[in-house]
Coordinates of C-alpha atoms in Angstrom, one line a residue:
X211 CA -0.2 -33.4 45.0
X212 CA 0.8 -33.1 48.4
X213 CA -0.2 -30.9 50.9
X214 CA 2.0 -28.4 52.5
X215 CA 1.9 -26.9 56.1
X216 CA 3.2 -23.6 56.5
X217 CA 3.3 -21.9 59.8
X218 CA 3.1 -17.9 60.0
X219 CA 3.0 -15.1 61.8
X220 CA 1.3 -12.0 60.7
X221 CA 1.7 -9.0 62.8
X222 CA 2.2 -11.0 65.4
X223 CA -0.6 -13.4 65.2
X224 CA 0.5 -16.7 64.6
X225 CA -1.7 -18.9 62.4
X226 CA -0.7 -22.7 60.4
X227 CA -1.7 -23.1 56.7
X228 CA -2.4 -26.4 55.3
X229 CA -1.9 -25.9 51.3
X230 CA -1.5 -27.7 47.9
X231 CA 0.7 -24.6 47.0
X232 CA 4.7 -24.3 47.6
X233 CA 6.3 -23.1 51.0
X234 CA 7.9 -20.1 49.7
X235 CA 4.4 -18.7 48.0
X236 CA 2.3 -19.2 50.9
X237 CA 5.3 -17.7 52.5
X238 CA 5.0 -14.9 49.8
X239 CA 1.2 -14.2 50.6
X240 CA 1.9 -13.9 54.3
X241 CA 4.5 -11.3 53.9
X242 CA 2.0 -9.9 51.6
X243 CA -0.9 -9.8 54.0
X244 CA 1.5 -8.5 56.8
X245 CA 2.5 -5.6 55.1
X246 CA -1.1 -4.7 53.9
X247 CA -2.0 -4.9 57.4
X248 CA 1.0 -2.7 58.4
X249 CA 0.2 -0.4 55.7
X250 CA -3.1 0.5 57.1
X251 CA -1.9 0.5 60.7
X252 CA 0.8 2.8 59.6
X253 CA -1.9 5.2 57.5
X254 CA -4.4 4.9 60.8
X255 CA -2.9 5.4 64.3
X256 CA -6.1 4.9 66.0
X257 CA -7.4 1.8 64.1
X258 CA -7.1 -1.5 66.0
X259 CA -5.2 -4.8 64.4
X260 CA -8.4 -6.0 63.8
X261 CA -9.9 -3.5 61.9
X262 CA -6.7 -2.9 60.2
X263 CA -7.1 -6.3 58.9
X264 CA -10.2 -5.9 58.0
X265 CA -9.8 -3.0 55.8
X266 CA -6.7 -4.6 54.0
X267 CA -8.9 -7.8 53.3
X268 CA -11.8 -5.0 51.8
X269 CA -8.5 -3.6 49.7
X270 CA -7.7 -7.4 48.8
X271 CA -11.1 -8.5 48.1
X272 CA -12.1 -5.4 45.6
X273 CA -8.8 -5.8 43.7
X274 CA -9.5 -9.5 43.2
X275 CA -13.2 -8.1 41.7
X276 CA -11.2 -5.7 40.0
X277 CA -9.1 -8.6 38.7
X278 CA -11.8 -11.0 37.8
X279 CA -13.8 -7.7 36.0
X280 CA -11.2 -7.0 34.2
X281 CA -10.3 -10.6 32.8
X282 CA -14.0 -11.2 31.9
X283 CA -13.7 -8.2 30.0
X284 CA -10.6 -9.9 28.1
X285 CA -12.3 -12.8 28.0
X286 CA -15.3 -11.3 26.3
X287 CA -12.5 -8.9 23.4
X288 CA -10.7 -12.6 22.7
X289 CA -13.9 -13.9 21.8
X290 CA -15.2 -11.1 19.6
X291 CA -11.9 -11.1 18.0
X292 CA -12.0 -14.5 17.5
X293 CA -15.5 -14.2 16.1
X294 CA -13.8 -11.4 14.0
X295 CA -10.8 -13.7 12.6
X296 CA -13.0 -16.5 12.1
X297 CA -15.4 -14.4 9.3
X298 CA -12.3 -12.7 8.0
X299 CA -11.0 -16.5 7.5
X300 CA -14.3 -17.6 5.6
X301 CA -14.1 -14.6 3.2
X302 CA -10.9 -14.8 2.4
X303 CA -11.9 -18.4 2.0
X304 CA -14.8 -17.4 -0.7
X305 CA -12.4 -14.8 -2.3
X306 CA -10.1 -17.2 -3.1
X307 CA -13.1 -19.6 -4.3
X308 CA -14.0 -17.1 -6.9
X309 CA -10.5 -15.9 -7.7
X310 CA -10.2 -19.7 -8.9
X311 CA -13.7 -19.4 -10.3
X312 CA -12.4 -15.9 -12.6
X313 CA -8.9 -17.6 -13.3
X314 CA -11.0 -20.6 -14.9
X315 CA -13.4 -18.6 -16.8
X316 CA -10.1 -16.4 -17.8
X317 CA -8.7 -19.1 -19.4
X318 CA -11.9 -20.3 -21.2
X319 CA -12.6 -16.8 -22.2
X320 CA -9.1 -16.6 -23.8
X321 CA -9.6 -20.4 -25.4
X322 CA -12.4 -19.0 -27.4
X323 CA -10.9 -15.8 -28.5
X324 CA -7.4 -17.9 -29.7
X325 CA -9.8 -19.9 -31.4
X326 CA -12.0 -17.1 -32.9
X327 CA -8.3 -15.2 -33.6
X328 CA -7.1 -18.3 -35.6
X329 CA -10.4 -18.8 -37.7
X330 CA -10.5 -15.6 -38.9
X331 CA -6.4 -16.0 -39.8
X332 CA -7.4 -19.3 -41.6
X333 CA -10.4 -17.2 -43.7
X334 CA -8.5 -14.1 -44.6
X335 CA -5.9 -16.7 -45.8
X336 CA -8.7 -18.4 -48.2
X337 CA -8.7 -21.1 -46.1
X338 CA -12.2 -22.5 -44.1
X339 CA -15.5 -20.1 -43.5
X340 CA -15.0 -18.1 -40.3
X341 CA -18.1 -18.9 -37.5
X342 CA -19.9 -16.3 -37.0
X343 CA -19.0 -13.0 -34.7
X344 CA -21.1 -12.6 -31.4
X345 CA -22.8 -9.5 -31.2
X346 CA -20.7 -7.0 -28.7
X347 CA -22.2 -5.4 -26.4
X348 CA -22.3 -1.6 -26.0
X349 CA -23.4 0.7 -23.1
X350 CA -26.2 2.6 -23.7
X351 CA -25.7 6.2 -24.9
X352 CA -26.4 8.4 -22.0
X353 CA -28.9 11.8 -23.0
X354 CA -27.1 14.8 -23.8
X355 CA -28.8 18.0 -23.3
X356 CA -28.3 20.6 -25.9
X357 CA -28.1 24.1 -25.7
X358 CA -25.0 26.7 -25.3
X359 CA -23.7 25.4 -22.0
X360 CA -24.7 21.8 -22.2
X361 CA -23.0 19.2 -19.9
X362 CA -23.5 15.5 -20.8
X363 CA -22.6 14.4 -17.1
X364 CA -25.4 17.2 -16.0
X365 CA -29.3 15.0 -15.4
X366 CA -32.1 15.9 -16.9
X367 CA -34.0 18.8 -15.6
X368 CA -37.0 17.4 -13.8
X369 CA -40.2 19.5 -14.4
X370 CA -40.2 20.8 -10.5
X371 CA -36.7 22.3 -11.7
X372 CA -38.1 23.5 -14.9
X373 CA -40.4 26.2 -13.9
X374 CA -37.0 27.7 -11.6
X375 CA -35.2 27.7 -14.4
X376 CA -37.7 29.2 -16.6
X377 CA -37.9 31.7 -14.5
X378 CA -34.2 32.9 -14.6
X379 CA -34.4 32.4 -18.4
X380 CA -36.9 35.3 -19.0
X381 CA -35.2 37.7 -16.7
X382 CA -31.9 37.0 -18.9
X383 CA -33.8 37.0 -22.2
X384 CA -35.3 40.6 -20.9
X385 CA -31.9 41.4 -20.2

């Protein structure tokens, strides 16, 4: 690229810049800096051009850290989300694994039971010897306590409990 040379004058101070950038946005900055400048000369009555400038490069300076803070800072939630989107991808990934994996064993599952449903058609008819039935498999009965105001979804009394409520049945039985 070529270099551009941009002569300006800032607050009367006349300087040349030598840039790969465009005419009109050194141009830009210049007016930029001049007013920032102005800005502080206009805020200050007794500060000097020099320290005028120097307080409107401090103001330039700390919004550039500012700037730079802040887009680490977006740099760093991009990643994370990233990081974020990238596991969400790999389950969805597995889910739809084992969605295939439950489809397949859906359709096996239901290959035995058309098969089981048309043997026992084909013996009720008189027809062949139906194989035998698997077992089926039944929960467990859950304990039921017994009394006047049992509740089967109640637990057990453990035997800390028992002597509490012991207690509060002899004051009723006394009753």
């Amino acid at each position: 690229m070529s270099k551009n040379k941009v002569k300006l004058e800032i607050c009367g101070v006349a300087c040349s810049i030598v840039s790969d950038d465009s005419n009109e946005y050194i141009t830009s900055v210049g007016h930029e800096v001049e007013e920032a400048v102005r800005g502080v000369l206009r805020q200050n009555d007794r500060a000097s051009l020099t320290m005028a400038a120097v307080i409107a490069a401090l103001n330039f300076c700390d919004a550039s850290h500012k700037a730079a803070q802040s887009a680490d800072q977006l740099r760093s939630q991009i990643r994370d989300y990233l990081e974020d989107a990238t596991r969400a991808r790999i389950e969805a990934e597995e889910a739809q694994r084992e969605i295939g994996r439950m489809k397949q064993e859906i359709q096996t599952l239901r290959a035995r039971l058309e098969e089981k449903e048309t043997a026992s058609a084909t013996s009720k008819d008189g027809g062949e010897e139906s194989a035998p039935s698997l077992p089926v498999k039944r929960p467990a009965p859950q304990s039921v306590q017994k009394g006047s105001f049992s509740n089967p979804l109640k637990p057990t009394v453990t035997p800390e409990q028992e002597g509490f409520m012991s207690f509060f049945e002899k004051k009723d039985a006394e009753s």
